PDB file of C-alpha atoms in Angstrom:
ATOM      1  CA  MET A  19      39.616 -53.503  12.324  1.00 67.00           C
ATOM      2  CA  THR A  20      40.721 -50.014  13.433  1.00 67.00           C
ATOM      3  CA  ASN A  21      37.036 -49.077  13.764  1.00 68.00           C
ATOM      4  CA  TYR A  22      36.382 -51.451  16.528  1.00 71.00           C
ATOM      5  CA  ARG A  23      36.892 -50.121  20.078  1.00 70.00           C
ATOM      6  CA  PRO A  24      36.263 -51.870  23.561  1.00 71.00           C
ATOM      7  CA  ILE A  25      32.984 -51.081  25.424  1.00 76.00           C
ATOM      8  CA  SER A  26      32.946 -51.551  29.176  1.00 78.00           C
ATOM      9  CA  LEU A  27      30.073 -53.650  30.323  1.00 81.00           C
ATOM     10  CA  LEU A  28      29.445 -52.662  33.919  1.00 85.00           C
ATOM     11  CA  SER A  29      27.510 -54.179  36.753  1.00 88.00           C
ATOM     12  CA  VAL A  30      24.626 -52.361  38.356  1.00 91.00           C
ATOM     13  CA  PHE A  31      26.499 -51.879  41.465  1.00 93.00           C
ATOM     14  CA  VAL A  32      29.435 -50.416  39.642  1.00 92.00           C
ATOM     15  CA  LYS A  33      27.240 -47.988  37.739  1.00 92.00           C
ATOM     16  CA  ILE A  34      25.755 -46.732  41.027  1.00 95.00           C
ATOM     17  CA  LEU A  35      29.154 -46.320  42.590  1.00 96.00           C
ATOM     18  CA  GLU A  36      30.345 -44.424  39.486  1.00 96.00           C
ATOM     19  CA  LYS A  37      27.329 -42.163  39.509  1.00 96.00           C
ATOM     20  CA  LEU A  38      28.087 -41.195  43.115  1.00 96.00           C
ATOM     21  CA  ILE A  39      31.564 -40.549  42.355  1.00 97.00           C
ATOM     22  CA  TYR A  40      30.663 -38.543  39.285  1.00 97.00           C
ATOM     23  CA  SER A  41      28.130 -36.408  41.209  1.00 96.00           C
ATOM     24  CA  ARG A  42      30.673 -35.528  43.906  1.00 96.00           C
ATOM     25  CA  VAL A  43      33.526 -34.568  41.437  1.00 97.00           C
ATOM     26  CA  MET A  44      31.210 -32.558  39.086  1.00 96.00           C
ATOM     27  CA  ASN A  45      29.875 -30.519  42.116  1.00 96.00           C
ATOM     28  CA  PHE A  46      33.510 -29.845  43.020  1.00 96.00           C
ATOM     29  CA  LEU A  47      34.279 -28.868  39.419  1.00 96.00           C
ATOM     30  CA  LYS A  48      31.342 -26.554  39.173  1.00 95.00           C
ATOM     31  CA  LYS A  49      31.988 -24.921  42.443  1.00 95.00           C
ATOM     32  CA  TYR A  50      35.549 -23.932  41.387  1.00 95.00           C
ATOM     33  CA  SER A  51      34.837 -23.481  37.760  1.00 94.00           C
ATOM     34  CA  VAL A  52      37.466 -25.880  36.745  1.00 96.00           C
ATOM     35  CA  LEU A  53      36.065 -26.978  33.318  1.00 96.00           C
ATOM     36  CA  TYR A  54      36.710 -24.870  30.208  1.00 95.00           C
ATOM     37  CA  LYS A  55      33.850 -22.505  29.596  1.00 92.00           C
ATOM     38  CA  TYR A  56      33.548 -23.421  25.849  1.00 94.00           C
ATOM     39  CA  GLN A  57      33.423 -27.164  26.533  1.00 95.00           C
ATOM     40  CA  PHE A  58      29.923 -28.209  25.443  1.00 95.00           C
ATOM     41  CA  GLY A  59      30.209 -31.995  25.689  1.00 92.00           C
ATOM     42  CA  PHE A  60      28.891 -34.162  28.394  1.00 93.00           C
ATOM     43  CA  ARG A  61      27.858 -31.242  30.743  1.00 92.00           C
ATOM     44  CA  LYS A  62      24.425 -30.460  32.030  1.00 90.00           C
ATOM     45  CA  GLY A  63      23.080 -27.288  30.588  1.00 90.00           C
ATOM     46  CA  TYR A  64      25.172 -27.619  27.475  1.00 92.00           C
ATOM     47  CA  SER A  65      24.089 -29.113  24.137  1.00 91.00           C
ATOM     48  CA  THR A  66      24.904 -29.300  20.532  1.00 92.00           C
ATOM     49  CA  SER A  67      22.346 -26.605  19.951  1.00 93.00           C
ATOM     50  CA  LEU A  68      24.066 -24.295  22.263  1.00 94.00           C
ATOM     51  CA  ALA A  69      27.477 -25.133  20.715  1.00 93.00           C
ATOM     52  CA  LEU A  70      26.184 -24.446  17.173  1.00 93.00           C
ATOM     53  CA  ILE A  71      24.510 -21.051  18.211  1.00 94.00           C
ATOM     54  CA  ASP A  72      27.849 -19.992  19.943  1.00 94.00           C
ATOM     55  CA  VAL A  73      29.859 -20.826  16.800  1.00 93.00           C
ATOM     56  CA  ILE A  74      27.627 -19.130  14.304  1.00 93.00           C
ATOM     57  CA  ASP A  75      27.280 -16.008  16.539  1.00 93.00           C
ATOM     58  CA  THR A  76      31.249 -15.939  16.828  1.00 90.00           C
ATOM     59  CA  ILE A  77      31.448 -16.161  13.048  1.00 92.00           C
ATOM     60  CA  ASN A  78      28.810 -13.536  12.255  1.00 91.00           C
ATOM     61  CA  MET A  79      30.208 -11.103  14.794  1.00 91.00           C
ATOM     62  CA  SER A  80      33.638 -11.252  13.166  1.00 90.00           C
ATOM     63  CA  LEU A  81      32.056 -10.811   9.758  1.00 90.00           C
ATOM     64  CA  ASP A  82      29.907  -7.833  10.963  1.00 90.00           C
ATOM     65  CA  SER A  83      33.312  -6.200  12.051  1.00 89.00           C
ATOM     66  CA  ASN A  84      34.458  -6.615   8.354  1.00 88.00           C
ATOM     67  CA  GLU A  85      36.972  -9.295   9.390  1.00 89.00           C
ATOM     68  CA  TYR A  86      37.753 -12.497   7.721  1.00 89.00           C
ATOM     69  CA  VAL A  87      37.227 -15.696   9.422  1.00 91.00           C
ATOM     70  CA  VAL A  88      38.833 -19.133   9.184  1.00 92.00           C
ATOM     71  CA  GLY A  89      37.411 -22.166  10.982  1.00 92.00           C
ATOM     72  CA  ILE A  90      39.669 -25.174  11.461  1.00 93.00           C
ATOM     73  CA  PHE A  91      37.800 -28.392  12.077  1.00 92.00           C
ATOM     74  CA  CYS A  92      40.042 -30.940  13.825  1.00 89.00           C
ATOM     75  CA  ASP A  93      39.509 -34.675  13.877  1.00 84.00           C
ATOM     76  CA  LEU A  94      41.210 -36.415  16.744  1.00 87.00           C
ATOM     77  CA  GLN A  95      42.475 -39.972  16.268  1.00 85.00           C
ATOM     78  CA  LYS A  96      40.861 -42.442  18.595  1.00 86.00           C
ATOM     79  CA  ALA A  97      40.777 -39.702  21.414  1.00 89.00           C
ATOM     80  CA  PHE A  98      39.043 -41.627  24.132  1.00 90.00           C
ATOM     81  CA  ASP A  99      41.340 -44.675  23.619  1.00 89.00           C
ATOM     82  CA  THR A 100      44.588 -42.868  23.678  1.00 91.00           C
ATOM     83  CA  VAL A 101      44.243 -41.145  27.071  1.00 95.00           C
ATOM     84  CA  ASN A 102      47.528 -41.595  29.011  1.00 95.00           C
ATOM     85  CA  HIS A 103      46.708 -42.815  32.603  1.00 96.00           C
ATOM     86  CA  GLU A 104      49.825 -41.320  34.095  1.00 96.00           C
ATOM     87  CA  ILE A 105      49.165 -37.875  32.589  1.00 97.00           C
ATOM     88  CA  LEU A 106      45.434 -38.079  33.468  1.00 97.00           C
ATOM     89  CA  LEU A 107      46.325 -38.826  37.108  1.00 97.00           C
ATOM     90  CA  THR A 108      48.684 -35.985  37.125  1.00 97.00           C
ATOM     91  CA  LYS A 109      46.007 -33.594  35.876  1.00 97.00           C
ATOM     92  CA  LEU A 110      43.396 -34.964  38.394  1.00 97.00           C
ATOM     93  CA  ASN A 111      45.933 -34.159  41.095  1.00 97.00           C
ATOM     94  CA  TYR A 112      46.497 -30.620  39.754  1.00 96.00           C
ATOM     95  CA  TYR A 113      42.834 -29.954  39.668  1.00 96.00           C
ATOM     96  CA  GLY A 114      42.379 -30.827  43.319  1.00 95.00           C
ATOM     97  CA  ILE A 115      41.301 -34.382  43.250  1.00 96.00           C
ATOM     98  CA  ARG A 116      43.637 -35.648  45.988  1.00 95.00           C
ATOM     99  CA  GLY A 117      43.817 -38.050  48.881  1.00 95.00           C
ATOM    100  CA  THR A 118      41.531 -40.996  49.187  1.00 96.00           C
ATOM    101  CA  LEU A 119      39.572 -40.011  46.048  1.00 96.00           C
ATOM    102  CA  PHE A 120      42.827 -39.780  44.068  1.00 97.00           C
ATOM    103  CA  ASP A 121      43.766 -43.247  45.285  1.00 96.00           C
ATOM    104  CA  TRP A 122      40.402 -44.522  44.056  1.00 96.00           C
ATOM    105  CA  PHE A 123      40.859 -43.116  40.561  1.00 96.00           C
ATOM    106  CA  THR A 124      44.408 -44.633  40.570  1.00 96.00           C
ATOM    107  CA  ASP A 125      42.926 -48.122  41.302  1.00 95.00           C
ATOM    108  CA  TYR A 126      39.902 -47.461  38.985  1.00 94.00           C
ATOM    109  CA  LEU A 127      42.234 -46.881  35.913  1.00 93.00           C
ATOM    110  CA  THR A 128      44.953 -49.564  36.815  1.00 92.00           C
ATOM    111  CA  ASP A 129      45.009 -53.164  35.815  1.00 90.00           C
ATOM    112  CA  ARG A 130      41.734 -53.005  33.732  1.00 88.00           C
ATOM    113  CA  LYS A 131      41.446 -55.951  31.316  1.00 86.00           C
ATOM    114  CA  GLN A 132      39.458 -56.586  28.073  1.00 84.00           C
ATOM    115  CA  PHE A 133      38.874 -59.498  25.827  1.00 84.00           C
ATOM    116  CA  THR A 134      36.873 -60.217  22.603  1.00 82.00           C
ATOM    117  CA  THR A 135      34.214 -62.768  21.913  1.00 83.00           C
ATOM    118  CA  ILE A 136      33.667 -64.047  18.390  1.00 84.00           C
ATOM    119  CA  ASN A 137      31.258 -66.911  17.605  1.00 89.00           C
ATOM    120  CA  GLY A 138      31.555 -68.235  21.193  1.00 89.00           C
ATOM    121  CA  ALA A 139      35.436 -68.110  21.199  1.00 91.00           C
ATOM    122  CA  ASN A 140      37.079 -65.838  23.683  1.00 90.00           C
ATOM    123  CA  SER A 141      40.420 -64.148  23.306  1.00 89.00           C
ATOM    124  CA  ARG A 142      43.025 -64.077  26.076  1.00 91.00           C
ATOM    125  CA  HIS A 143      42.646 -61.076  28.608  1.00 89.00           C
ATOM    126  CA  ASN A 144      44.743 -58.042  27.884  1.00 88.00           C
ATOM    127  CA  THR A 145      45.591 -55.195  30.223  1.00 89.00           C
ATOM    128  CA  ILE A 146      44.310 -51.778  28.912  1.00 87.00           C
ATOM    129  CA  PRO A 147      47.483 -49.610  29.036  1.00 87.00           C
ATOM    130  CA  CYS A 148      45.572 -46.401  28.095  1.00 91.00           C
ATOM    131  CA  GLY A 149      42.221 -44.823  27.379  1.00 91.00           C
ATOM    132  CA  VAL A 150      39.109 -44.020  29.493  1.00 92.00           C
ATOM    133  CA  PRO A 151      36.485 -46.885  29.875  1.00 89.00           C
ATOM    134  CA  GLN A 152      34.007 -46.266  27.087  1.00 85.00           C
ATOM    135  CA  GLY A 153      30.360 -47.109  28.092  1.00 86.00           C
ATOM    136  CA  SER A 154      31.170 -46.124  31.731  1.00 92.00           C
ATOM    137  CA  VAL A 155      29.656 -43.227  33.667  1.00 94.00           C
ATOM    138  CA  LEU A 156      33.053 -41.758  34.585  1.00 95.00           C
ATOM    139  CA  GLY A 157      34.730 -42.060  31.126  1.00 94.00           C
ATOM    140  CA  PRO A 158      33.463 -38.948  29.526  1.00 94.00           C
ATOM    141  CA  LEU A 159      34.252 -36.794  32.623  1.00 96.00           C
ATOM    142  CA  LEU A 160      37.800 -38.135  32.873  1.00 97.00           C
ATOM    143  CA  PHE A 161      38.235 -37.360  29.105  1.00 96.00           C
ATOM    144  CA  LEU A 162      36.929 -33.693  29.788  1.00 96.00           C
ATOM    145  CA  LEU A 163      39.454 -33.312  32.501  1.00 97.00           C
ATOM    146  CA  TYR A 164      42.267 -34.632  30.275  1.00 97.00           C
ATOM    147  CA  VAL A 165      41.669 -32.155  27.395  1.00 96.00           C
ATOM    148  CA  ASN A 166      40.730 -29.276  29.833  1.00 96.00           C
ATOM    149  CA  ASP A 167      44.044 -27.600  29.438  1.00 95.00           C
ATOM    150  CA  MET A 168      44.300 -27.815  25.643  1.00 94.00           C
ATOM    151  CA  PRO A 169      43.014 -24.105  25.072  1.00 93.00           C
ATOM    152  CA  ASN A 170      45.893 -23.001  27.151  1.00 93.00           C
ATOM    153  CA  SER A 171      48.202 -23.969  24.422  1.00 92.00           C
ATOM    154  CA  VAL A 172      46.528 -21.592  21.934  1.00 90.00           C
ATOM    155  CA  PRO A 173      45.874 -18.350  23.949  1.00 86.00           C
ATOM    156  CA  GLY A 174      43.941 -15.509  22.204  1.00 81.00           C
ATOM    157  CA  THR A 175      42.116 -17.850  19.964  1.00 83.00           C
ATOM    158  CA  ASP A 176      38.489 -18.903  19.748  1.00 77.00           C
ATOM    159  CA  ILE A 177      38.595 -22.612  20.358  1.00 90.00           C
ATOM    160  CA  ARG A 178      35.408 -24.490  20.991  1.00 93.00           C
ATOM    161  CA  LEU A 179      35.227 -28.079  22.177  1.00 94.00           C
ATOM    162  CA  PHE A 180      32.410 -30.694  22.139  1.00 93.00           C
ATOM    163  CA  ALA A 181      34.076 -33.711  23.801  1.00 89.00           C
ATOM    164  CA  ASP A 182      36.684 -34.637  21.270  1.00 88.00           C
ATOM    165  CA  ASP A 183      35.431 -32.233  18.602  1.00 89.00           C
ATOM    166  CA  THR A 184      37.970 -29.535  18.447  1.00 91.00           C
ATOM    167  CA  ASN A 185      37.267 -26.455  16.391  1.00 92.00           C
ATOM    168  CA  ILE A 186      39.373 -23.261  16.249  1.00 92.00           C
ATOM    169  CA  PHE A 187      38.351 -19.927  14.737  1.00 92.00           C
ATOM    170  CA  PHE A 188      40.651 -17.256  13.715  1.00 90.00           C
ATOM    171  CA  HIS A 189      39.528 -13.672  12.724  1.00 89.00           C
ATOM    172  CA  ALA A 190      41.596 -10.653  11.294  1.00 88.00           C
ATOM    173  CA  CYS A 191      41.217  -7.681   8.895  1.00 88.00           C
ATOM    174  CA  LYS A 192      43.982  -9.150   6.659  1.00 87.00           C
ATOM    175  CA  ILE A 193      44.008 -12.652   5.229  1.00 86.00           C
ATOM    176  CA  ALA A 194      47.809 -12.697   5.678  1.00 86.00           C
ATOM    177  CA  ASP A 195      47.655 -11.890   9.353  1.00 89.00           C
ATOM    178  CA  MET A 196      45.003 -14.594   9.859  1.00 87.00           C
ATOM    179  CA  ARG A 197      47.217 -17.130   7.986  1.00 87.00           C
ATOM    180  CA  ILE A 198      50.063 -16.374  10.163  1.00 90.00           C
ATOM    181  CA  ASN A 199      48.007 -16.555  13.386  1.00 90.00           C
ATOM    182  CA  ALA A 200      46.334 -19.772  12.210  1.00 90.00           C
ATOM    183  CA  ASN A 201      49.642 -21.630  11.590  1.00 90.00           C
ATOM    184  CA  ALA A 202      51.280 -20.382  14.705  1.00 91.00           C
ATOM    185  CA  ALA A 203      48.559 -21.670  16.869  1.00 91.00           C
ATOM    186  CA  LEU A 204      48.364 -24.987  15.184  1.00 91.00           C
ATOM    187  CA  ASP A 205      52.002 -25.449  15.782  1.00 91.00           C
ATOM    188  CA  ASN A 206      51.298 -24.824  19.530  1.00 92.00           C
ATOM    189  CA  LEU A 207      48.378 -27.244  19.491  1.00 91.00           C
ATOM    190  CA  CYS A 208      50.676 -29.908  17.819  1.00 91.00           C
ATOM    191  CA  ASP A 209      53.070 -29.496  20.761  1.00 93.00           C
ATOM    192  CA  TRP A 210      50.137 -29.956  23.249  1.00 94.00           C
ATOM    193  CA  PHE A 211      49.151 -33.173  21.454  1.00 93.00           C
ATOM    194  CA  LEU A 212      52.713 -34.389  21.464  1.00 93.00           C
ATOM    195  CA  ALA A 213      53.050 -33.829  25.174  1.00 95.00           C
ATOM    196  CA  ASN A 214      49.717 -35.436  25.951  1.00 96.00           C
ATOM    197  CA  LYS A 215      50.324 -38.587  23.657  1.00 94.00           C
ATOM    198  CA  MET A 216      47.389 -37.800  21.428  1.00 93.00           C
ATOM    199  CA  SER A 217      47.254 -37.142  17.633  1.00 88.00           C
ATOM    200  CA  PHE A 218      45.226 -35.578  14.845  1.00 84.00           C
ATOM    201  CA  ASN A 219      43.621 -37.397  12.017  1.00 84.00           C
ATOM    202  CA  LYS A 220      45.179 -35.187   9.389  1.00 80.00           C
ATOM    203  CA  ASP A 221      43.191 -36.724   6.466  1.00 81.00           C
ATOM    204  CA  LYS A 222      39.976 -35.584   8.218  1.00 84.00           C
ATOM    205  CA  THR A 223      41.172 -32.254   9.554  1.00 89.00           C
ATOM    206  CA  SER A 224      40.252 -29.299   7.225  1.00 91.00           C
ATOM    207  CA  PHE A 225      39.394 -25.652   7.232  1.00 92.00           C
ATOM    208  CA  MET A 226      36.684 -23.316   5.852  1.00 92.00           C
ATOM    209  CA  PHE A 227      36.995 -19.602   4.879  1.00 91.00           C
ATOM    210  CA  PHE A 228      34.128 -17.447   5.790  1.00 88.00           C
ATOM    211  CA  ASP A 229      33.579 -14.156   3.892  1.00 76.00           C
ATOM    212  CA  HIS A 230      29.854 -13.722   2.950  1.00 61.00           C
ATOM    213  CA  LYS A 231      29.832  -9.950   2.467  1.00 58.00           C
ATOM    214  CA  ARG A 232      32.995  -9.241   0.411  1.00 55.00           C
ATOM    215  CA  LYS A 233      34.430 -10.777  -2.781  1.00 52.00           C
ATOM    216  CA  SER A 234      38.057 -11.578  -1.953  1.00 53.00           C
ATOM    217  CA  SER A 235      40.979 -13.496  -3.321  1.00 53.00           C
ATOM    218  CA  SER A 236      41.453 -16.234  -0.789  1.00 54.00           C
ATOM    219  CA  ASP A 237      43.706 -18.520  -2.876  1.00 57.00           C
ATOM    220  CA  ASP A 238      46.735 -17.727  -0.874  1.00 61.00           C
ATOM    221  CA  ILE A 239      45.376 -19.146   2.343  1.00 79.00           C
ATOM    222  CA  ASP A 240      47.766 -21.994   3.222  1.00 84.00           C
ATOM    223  CA  ILE A 241      47.231 -23.598   6.561  1.00 88.00           C
ATOM    224  CA  SER A 242      49.343 -26.557   7.649  1.00 86.00           C
ATOM    225  CA  LEU A 243      49.216 -28.955  10.552  1.00 83.00           C
ATOM    226  CA  ASP A 244      52.477 -30.669  11.458  1.00 80.00           C
ATOM    227  CA  ASN A 245      53.933 -29.914   7.889  1.00 82.00           C
ATOM    228  CA  VAL A 246      50.761 -31.283   6.283  1.00 84.00           C
ATOM    229  CA  ARG A 247      48.706 -28.814   4.211  1.00 87.00           C
ATOM    230  CA  LEU A 248      45.134 -28.834   5.242  1.00 89.00           C
ATOM    231  CA  SER A 249      42.279 -28.960   2.507  1.00 89.00           C
ATOM    232  CA  ARG A 250      39.861 -26.243   2.137  1.00 89.00           C
ATOM    233  CA  GLU A 251      36.203 -27.180   2.292  1.00 90.00           C
ATOM    234  CA  GLY A 252      33.194 -25.304   0.985  1.00 89.00           C
ATOM    235  CA  SER A 253      30.955 -26.889   3.628  1.00 91.00           C
ATOM    236  CA  TYR A 254      31.350 -29.090   6.832  1.00 91.00           C
ATOM    237  CA  LYS A 255      29.162 -31.171   8.720  1.00 91.00           C
ATOM    238  CA  TYR A 256      29.409 -29.820  12.339  1.00 91.00           C
ATOM    239  CA  LEU A 257      27.386 -31.543  15.096  1.00 91.00           C
ATOM    240  CA  GLY A 258      24.914 -32.657  12.691  1.00 90.00           C
ATOM    241  CA  VAL A 259      24.389 -29.473  10.790  1.00 93.00           C
ATOM    242  CA  VAL A 260      25.968 -28.611   7.410  1.00 94.00           C
ATOM    243  CA  ILE A 261      27.552 -25.228   7.739  1.00 93.00           C
ATOM    244  CA  ASP A 262      28.812 -23.672   4.275  1.00 91.00           C
ATOM    245  CA  GLU A 263      31.183 -20.864   3.920  1.00 88.00           C
ATOM    246  CA  LYS A 264      28.725 -18.267   2.896  1.00 88.00           C
ATOM    247  CA  LEU A 265      26.236 -19.162   5.740  1.00 89.00           C
ATOM    248  CA  MET A 266      23.313 -19.623   3.352  1.00 89.00           C
ATOM    249  CA  TRP A 267      22.215 -22.986   4.832  1.00 91.00           C
ATOM    250  CA  GLU A 268      21.173 -24.221   1.355  1.00 91.00           C
ATOM    251  CA  GLU A 269      23.269 -27.450   1.719  1.00 92.00           C
ATOM    252  CA  HIS A 270      21.831 -28.169   5.160  1.00 93.00           C
ATOM    253  CA  ILE A 271      18.272 -27.720   3.875  1.00 93.00           C
ATOM    254  CA  ASP A 272      19.032 -30.228   1.061  1.00 92.00           C
ATOM    255  CA  HIS A 273      20.662 -32.650   3.543  1.00 90.00           C
ATOM    256  CA  VAL A 274      17.420 -32.530   5.735  1.00 91.00           C
ATOM    257  CA  ILE A 275      15.247 -32.991   2.908  1.00 90.00           C
ATOM    258  CA  ASN A 276      17.119 -35.979   1.571  1.00 89.00           C
ATOM    259  CA  LYS A 277      17.025 -37.496   5.027  1.00 87.00           C
ATOM    260  CA  ILE A 278      13.121 -36.989   5.205  1.00 88.00           C
ATOM    261  CA  LYS A 279      12.811 -38.562   1.669  1.00 85.00           C
ATOM    262  CA  LYS A 280      14.664 -41.587   2.813  1.00 83.00           C
ATOM    263  CA  ILE A 281      12.248 -42.171   5.700  1.00 81.00           C
ATOM    264  CA  TYR A 282       8.972 -41.173   3.997  1.00 77.00           C
ATOM    265  CA  TRP A 283       9.823 -42.228   0.374  1.00 71.00           C
ATOM    266  CA  HIS A 284       6.729 -44.319   0.184  1.00 62.00           C
ATOM    267  CA  ILE A 285       4.612 -41.352   1.071  1.00 62.00           C
ATOM    268  CA  LEU A 286       6.526 -38.710  -1.130  1.00 55.00           C
TER     269      LEU A 286
END
């Protein structure tokens, strides 16, 4: 049951209205460069390909400088459904969305209701106390604004966002320094999540250690999130591409081949 989430079914009129509001707000955000520059999700001119290229280039540049690299791949728990409306409205006001438009967003988020239909039977209508409307035009933009200040909690780190996909990269010449920096940054990030009433899925959050040029002892890498030790992965599927710790791409090639075989098994 926890995998089910509400989808907003909107009328044509509402979709047109939301697109008009979206266009005006996005033009304002672009004009004043409000959105975090490494947020690659739900933005025109950004894509998964651009995010992947940026991440791989960041890793390779550090490795070419004879540094170790650790990538932490964070999984957020029901990110879109846990957006606090009061905090979101405070952030909208901070970013310059005020006056009549702010009142419109307040009304837009307030007193929304949902119900479930199963085999023709309807549940009672319940008020949605938090979350952005999924399936709406404005929902993704509101989420981007909600997490826009997250990188401020971990200054000096390479944090990359693709909507709710949060990935942090640390690099240093010494493994011990990298471990200290990583754990300190994650402590700060936990404070941000606590203040914004969001949470990690600790079972699905893991890290990778990149070092494709030197043979090193990395057994002492111990990275924890909220006192829970993270598991180390040899590979991770990031935005549809399998990245391995040696950046050899063999696992991704096998992954693609297996997908092709499932589609064209009758030909192969």
